[in-house]
C-alpha cells in the first residue's frame, strides 16, 4: 500500500494564473461552458489581474476541447452501421 503525499499549503503570495484556473474548475461544477465563457469575457474586461484572467480562460478552452472530444467519441459509439443489403 502506498502513502498519499499532499502538497504543502501555500501562504502569502499565490500565483494568480493558478488561482484563475482553480476558480474555473470550481465554476465548472455550477455553470455551463457558455456561462463560463460570459464570465471569462467579463473578467477580461473588468478584472485587474491579467494572469488570473489568462488562467481562467486557459481552463475554459481546455474544457471546450474536452467537450468537443467527448462529443466526437459519443457520436462514434452511437453510430451503428446498417446491415448489408439495406439502405
mmCIF file with all atom_site columns, C-alpha atoms in Angstrom:
data_model
loop_
_atom_site.group_PDB
_atom_site.id
_atom_site.type_symbol
_atom_site.label_atom_id
_atom_site.label_alt_id
_atom_site.label_comp_id
_atom_site.label_asym_id
_atom_site.label_entity_id
_atom_site.label_seq_id
_atom_site.pdbx_PDB_ins_code
_atom_site.Cartn_x
_atom_site.Cartn_y
_atom_site.Cartn_z
_atom_site.occupancy
_atom_site.B_iso_or_equiv
_atom_site.pdbx_formal_charge
_atom_site.auth_seq_id
_atom_site.auth_comp_id
_atom_site.auth_asym_id
_atom_site.auth_atom_id
_atom_site.pdbx_PDB_model_num
ATOM 1  C CA . UNK A 1 1  ? 0.000   0.000  0.000   1.00 0.00 ? 1  UNK A CA 1
ATOM 2  C CA . UNK A 1 2  ? 1.269   3.434  -0.838  1.00 0.00 ? 2  UNK A CA 1
ATOM 3  C CA . UNK A 1 3  ? 1.085   6.504  1.296   1.00 0.00 ? 3  UNK A CA 1
ATOM 4  C CA . UNK A 1 4  ? -0.624  9.536  -0.176  1.00 0.00 ? 4  UNK A CA 1
ATOM 5  C CA . UNK A 1 5  ? 1.513   12.648 -0.161  1.00 0.00 ? 5  UNK A CA 1
ATOM 6  C CA . UNK A 1 6  ? -0.090  16.041 -0.037  1.00 0.00 ? 6  UNK A CA 1
ATOM 7  C CA . UNK A 1 7  ? 1.203   19.326 -1.284  1.00 0.00 ? 7  UNK A CA 1
ATOM 8  C CA . UNK A 1 8  ? 2.034   21.789 1.453   1.00 0.00 ? 8  UNK A CA 1
ATOM 9  C CA . UNK A 1 9  ? -0.363  24.655 1.931   1.00 0.00 ? 9  UNK A CA 1
ATOM 10 C CA . UNK A 1 10 ? 0.991   27.850 0.458   1.00 0.00 ? 10 UNK A CA 1
ATOM 11 C CA . UNK A 1 11 ? 0.996   31.008 2.437   1.00 0.00 ? 11 UNK A CA 1
ATOM 12 C CA . UNK A 1 12 ? 1.437   34.577 1.345   1.00 0.00 ? 12 UNK A CA 1
ATOM 13 C CA . UNK A 1 13 ? 1.556   35.362 -2.381  1.00 0.00 ? 13 UNK A CA 1
ATOM 14 C CA . UNK A 1 14 ? -0.187  32.835 -4.564  1.00 0.00 ? 14 UNK A CA 1
ATOM 15 C CA . UNK A 1 15 ? 0.197   32.620 -8.311  1.00 0.00 ? 15 UNK A CA 1
ATOM 16 C CA . UNK A 1 16 ? -2.774  34.438 -9.884  1.00 0.00 ? 16 UNK A CA 1
ATOM 17 C CA . UNK A 1 17 ? -2.639  32.222 -13.000 1.00 0.00 ? 17 UNK A CA 1
ATOM 18 C CA . UNK A 1 18 ? -3.354  29.114 -10.945 1.00 0.00 ? 18 UNK A CA 1
ATOM 19 C CA . UNK A 1 19 ? -5.928  30.947 -8.854  1.00 0.00 ? 19 UNK A CA 1
ATOM 20 C CA . UNK A 1 20 ? -7.814  31.699 -12.087 1.00 0.00 ? 20 UNK A CA 1
ATOM 21 C CA . UNK A 1 21 ? -7.601  28.056 -13.154 1.00 0.00 ? 21 UNK A CA 1
ATOM 22 C CA . UNK A 1 22 ? -8.829  26.919 -9.745  1.00 0.00 ? 22 UNK A CA 1
ATOM 23 C CA . UNK A 1 23 ? -11.802 29.268 -9.938  1.00 0.00 ? 23 UNK A CA 1
ATOM 24 C CA . UNK A 1 24 ? -12.636 27.935 -13.406 1.00 0.00 ? 24 UNK A CA 1
ATOM 25 C CA . UNK A 1 25 ? -12.580 24.371 -12.026 1.00 0.00 ? 25 UNK A CA 1
ATOM 26 C CA . UNK A 1 26 ? -14.930 25.452 -9.229  1.00 0.00 ? 26 UNK A CA 1
ATOM 27 C CA . UNK A 1 27 ? -17.254 27.299 -11.609 1.00 0.00 ? 27 UNK A CA 1
ATOM 28 C CA . UNK A 1 28 ? -17.488 24.248 -13.886 1.00 0.00 ? 28 UNK A CA 1
ATOM 29 C CA . UNK A 1 29 ? -19.498 22.482 -11.178 1.00 0.00 ? 29 UNK A CA 1
ATOM 30 C CA . UNK A 1 30 ? -22.322 25.019 -11.252 1.00 0.00 ? 30 UNK A CA 1
ATOM 31 C CA . UNK A 1 31 ? -22.090 26.819 -14.612 1.00 0.00 ? 31 UNK A CA 1
ATOM 32 C CA . UNK A 1 32 ? -22.364 25.658 -18.194 1.00 0.00 ? 32 UNK A CA 1
ATOM 33 C CA . UNK A 1 33 ? -19.474 26.190 -20.580 1.00 0.00 ? 33 UNK A CA 1
ATOM 34 C CA . UNK A 1 34 ? -21.327 29.066 -22.237 1.00 0.00 ? 34 UNK A CA 1
ATOM 35 C CA . UNK A 1 35 ? -21.967 30.745 -18.884 1.00 0.00 ? 35 UNK A CA 1
ATOM 36 C CA . UNK A 1 36 ? -18.286 30.363 -18.034 1.00 0.00 ? 36 UNK A CA 1
ATOM 37 C CA . UNK A 1 37 ? -17.464 31.987 -21.375 1.00 0.00 ? 37 UNK A CA 1
ATOM 38 C CA . UNK A 1 38 ? -19.571 35.006 -20.455 1.00 0.00 ? 38 UNK A CA 1
ATOM 39 C CA . UNK A 1 39 ? -17.869 35.179 -17.079 1.00 0.00 ? 39 UNK A CA 1
ATOM 40 C CA . UNK A 1 40 ? -14.441 34.944 -18.749 1.00 0.00 ? 40 UNK A CA 1
ATOM 41 C CA . UNK A 1 41 ? -15.393 37.809 -21.066 1.00 0.00 ? 41 UNK A CA 1
ATOM 42 C CA . UNK A 1 42 ? -16.406 39.924 -18.093 1.00 0.00 ? 42 UNK A CA 1
ATOM 43 C CA . UNK A 1 43 ? -13.163 39.040 -16.321 1.00 0.00 ? 43 UNK A CA 1
ATOM 44 C CA . UNK A 1 44 ? -11.207 40.058 -19.419 1.00 0.00 ? 44 UNK A CA 1
ATOM 45 C CA . UNK A 1 45 ? -12.874 43.470 -19.359 1.00 0.00 ? 45 UNK A CA 1
ATOM 46 C CA . UNK A 1 46 ? -13.072 44.223 -15.643 1.00 0.00 ? 46 UNK A CA 1
ATOM 47 C CA . UNK A 1 47 ? -10.580 42.043 -13.744 1.00 0.00 ? 47 UNK A CA 1
ATOM 48 C CA . UNK A 1 48 ? -7.365  43.901 -12.921 1.00 0.00 ? 48 UNK A CA 1
ATOM 49 C CA . UNK A 1 49 ? -5.053  40.857 -12.966 1.00 0.00 ? 49 UNK A CA 1
ATOM 50 C CA . UNK A 1 50 ? -4.019  39.691 -16.447 1.00 0.00 ? 50 UNK A CA 1
ATOM 51 C CA . UNK A 1 51 ? -2.623  36.352 -15.229 1.00 0.00 ? 51 UNK A CA 1
ATOM 52 C CA . UNK A 1 52 ? -5.774  35.465 -13.308 1.00 0.00 ? 52 UNK A CA 1
ATOM 53 C CA . UNK A 1 53 ? -7.852  36.009 -16.449 1.00 0.00 ? 53 UNK A CA 1
ATOM 54 C CA . UNK A 1 54 ? -5.358  34.016 -18.521 1.00 0.00 ? 54 UNK A CA 1
ATOM 55 C CA . UNK A 1 55 ? -5.598  31.064 -16.132 1.00 0.00 ? 55 UNK A CA 1
ATOM 56 C CA . UNK A 1 56 ? -9.388  31.169 -16.142 1.00 0.00 ? 56 UNK A CA 1
ATOM 57 C CA . UNK A 1 57 ? -9.534  31.292 -19.933 1.00 0.00 ? 57 UNK A CA 1
ATOM 58 C CA . UNK A 1 58 ? -6.944  28.526 -20.357 1.00 0.00 ? 58 UNK A CA 1
ATOM 59 C CA . UNK A 1 59 ? -9.058  26.183 -18.266 1.00 0.00 ? 59 UNK A CA 1
ATOM 60 C CA . UNK A 1 60 ? -12.181 27.225 -20.170 1.00 0.00 ? 60 UNK A CA 1
ATOM 61 C CA . UNK A 1 61 ? -10.506 26.439 -23.507 1.00 0.00 ? 61 UNK A CA 1
ATOM 62 C CA . UNK A 1 62 ? -9.387  23.054 -22.160 1.00 0.00 ? 62 UNK A CA 1
ATOM 63 C CA . UNK A 1 63 ? -12.945 22.334 -21.070 1.00 0.00 ? 63 UNK A CA 1
ATOM 64 C CA . UNK A 1 64 ? -14.289 23.215 -24.517 1.00 0.00 ? 64 UNK A CA 1
ATOM 65 C CA . UNK A 1 65 ? -11.750 20.904 -26.169 1.00 0.00 ? 65 UNK A CA 1
ATOM 66 C CA . UNK A 1 66 ? -12.674 18.115 -23.734 1.00 0.00 ? 66 UNK A CA 1
ATOM 67 C CA . UNK A 1 67 ? -16.377 18.595 -24.539 1.00 0.00 ? 67 UNK A CA 1
ATOM 68 C CA . UNK A 1 68 ? -15.686 18.528 -28.288 1.00 0.00 ? 68 UNK A CA 1
ATOM 69 C CA . UNK A 1 69 ? -13.600 15.368 -27.993 1.00 0.00 ? 69 UNK A CA 1
ATOM 70 C CA . UNK A 1 70 ? -16.287 13.732 -25.882 1.00 0.00 ? 70 UNK A CA 1
ATOM 71 C CA . UNK A 1 71 ? -18.970 14.633 -28.445 1.00 0.00 ? 71 UNK A CA 1
ATOM 72 C CA . UNK A 1 72 ? -16.919 13.044 -31.233 1.00 0.00 ? 72 UNK A CA 1
ATOM 73 C CA . UNK A 1 73 ? -16.343 9.940  -29.134 1.00 0.00 ? 73 UNK A CA 1
ATOM 74 C CA . UNK A 1 74 ? -20.042 9.617  -28.255 1.00 0.00 ? 74 UNK A CA 1
ATOM 75 C CA . UNK A 1 75 ? -21.019 10.069 -31.908 1.00 0.00 ? 75 UNK A CA 1
ATOM 76 C CA . UNK A 1 76 ? -18.581 7.335  -32.878 1.00 0.00 ? 76 UNK A CA 1
ATOM 77 C CA . UNK A 1 77 ? -20.112 4.974  -30.342 1.00 0.00 ? 77 UNK A CA 1
ATOM 78 C CA . UNK A 1 78 ? -23.692 5.891  -31.281 1.00 0.00 ? 78 UNK A CA 1
ATOM 79 C CA . UNK A 1 79 ? -23.157 5.319  -34.984 1.00 0.00 ? 79 UNK A CA 1
ATOM 80 C CA . UNK A 1 80 ? -24.473 1.922  -35.974 1.00 0.00 ? 80 UNK A CA 1
ATOM 81 C CA . UNK A 1 81 ? -23.862 0.545  -39.450 1.00 0.00 ? 81 UNK A CA 1
ATOM 82 C CA . UNK A 1 82 ? -26.887 -0.789 -41.305 1.00 0.00 ? 82 UNK A CA 1
ATOM 83 C CA . UNK A 1 83 ? -26.998 -4.474 -42.123 1.00 0.00 ? 83 UNK A CA 1
ATOM 84 C CA . UNK A 1 84 ? -25.750 -5.435 -45.566 1.00 0.00 ? 84 UNK A CA 1
ATOM 85 C CA . UNK A 1 85 ? -28.352 -5.008 -48.333 1.00 0.00 ? 85 UNK A CA 1
ATOM 86 C CA . UNK A 1 86 ? -30.391 -2.290 -46.577 1.00 0.00 ? 86 UNK A CA 1
ATOM 87 C CA . UNK A 1 87 ? -30.361 1.428  -47.128 1.00 0.00 ? 87 UNK A CA 1
#
